[in-house]
Amino acid sequence: MGNTTMSLYRNSAWFLKGMTEFTRSAFLSAAKHFVEKDLEVSMAGRVFMITGANSGIGRATAMAIAKRGGTVHMVCRNKDKAEEARADIVKESGNKEIYVHILDLSETRKVWEFAEAFKRKYKALNLLINNAGCIMSERDVNAEGLEKSFASNVMGVYILTRGLIPLLEKSAEPRVITVSSGGMLVQKLRTGNLQTEIGRYDGTMVYAQHKRQQVVMTEQWAQTHSNIHFSVMHPGWVDTPVVAVANAMPDFHQSMKDSLRTPEQGADTVVWLAISEAAATKPSGSFFQDRRMVSAHLPLAWTHSSQLEQQKFMSVMEDLAKTFQPH
């Protein structure tokens, strides 16, 4: 993280809030009020898809669901790491209904192709967990000419979710969960310059904008697909490979490593949103942290956007996505 970005984080209300609410100790404090029986349920017969499932929060989520008997489709970029993770999950959970699919979410046309192929092959998908994400240290583009982190964090999530909604709608009690980040609290939705073609490229701030866009997508989908329960969550500051090795955030990891949450702690609210009856009673489209519905904006924040701005963003996403849709 560059000096400018680190200074912004340290001096922002978000950073001060995060110092107390996003750490491991905050999770342990919140956990004292968790209802244990919320997660004491069987997932046998239910089908889950988790992106980025071979490490960090995704892997911890896959393990928790596998232990409860759910069928898990792991969508991963690296085949070797995915197969290794699958073997560990099968061994520890005793659940063999764990499947690996290789997909790089930054490869836009392939995301469309994957979603279409999955719908043809499988009859049900009860739950989609959009977990995979990336932080770039410098601007780069994919084969289709899209900025890579936008392609992965936003366009990939948009296409995969949009493509699978018809299958979700035909399945029992469908849910979609997207793993966001507290960084979005310092970002207002922008409907232009989506691929950071104008201005300096700051990978951490670009990532935070993408996480705000994920929140907006969740809110908008909840309005247009009332029979699917949508939610978006902040896992807190978690010690994951993305944070540990990201060139954009070395100072952050070094200074905060003793306060970071474990992947299992980061995954707790994802699992709760995925399997508990309590989560399904909360309004669709809501933002969560530590099993609680919280505001997606800081108090008196300037980050609110109008319904018109949000709809414009979704329209831009739809038009752009269609240009890569197979015919």
Coordinates of C-alpha atoms in Angstrom, one line a residue, residues 113 182 232:
E113 CA -19.6 -19.9 -21.1
G182 CA -15.0 -2.6 4.6
V232 CA -23.6 -9.0 1.0

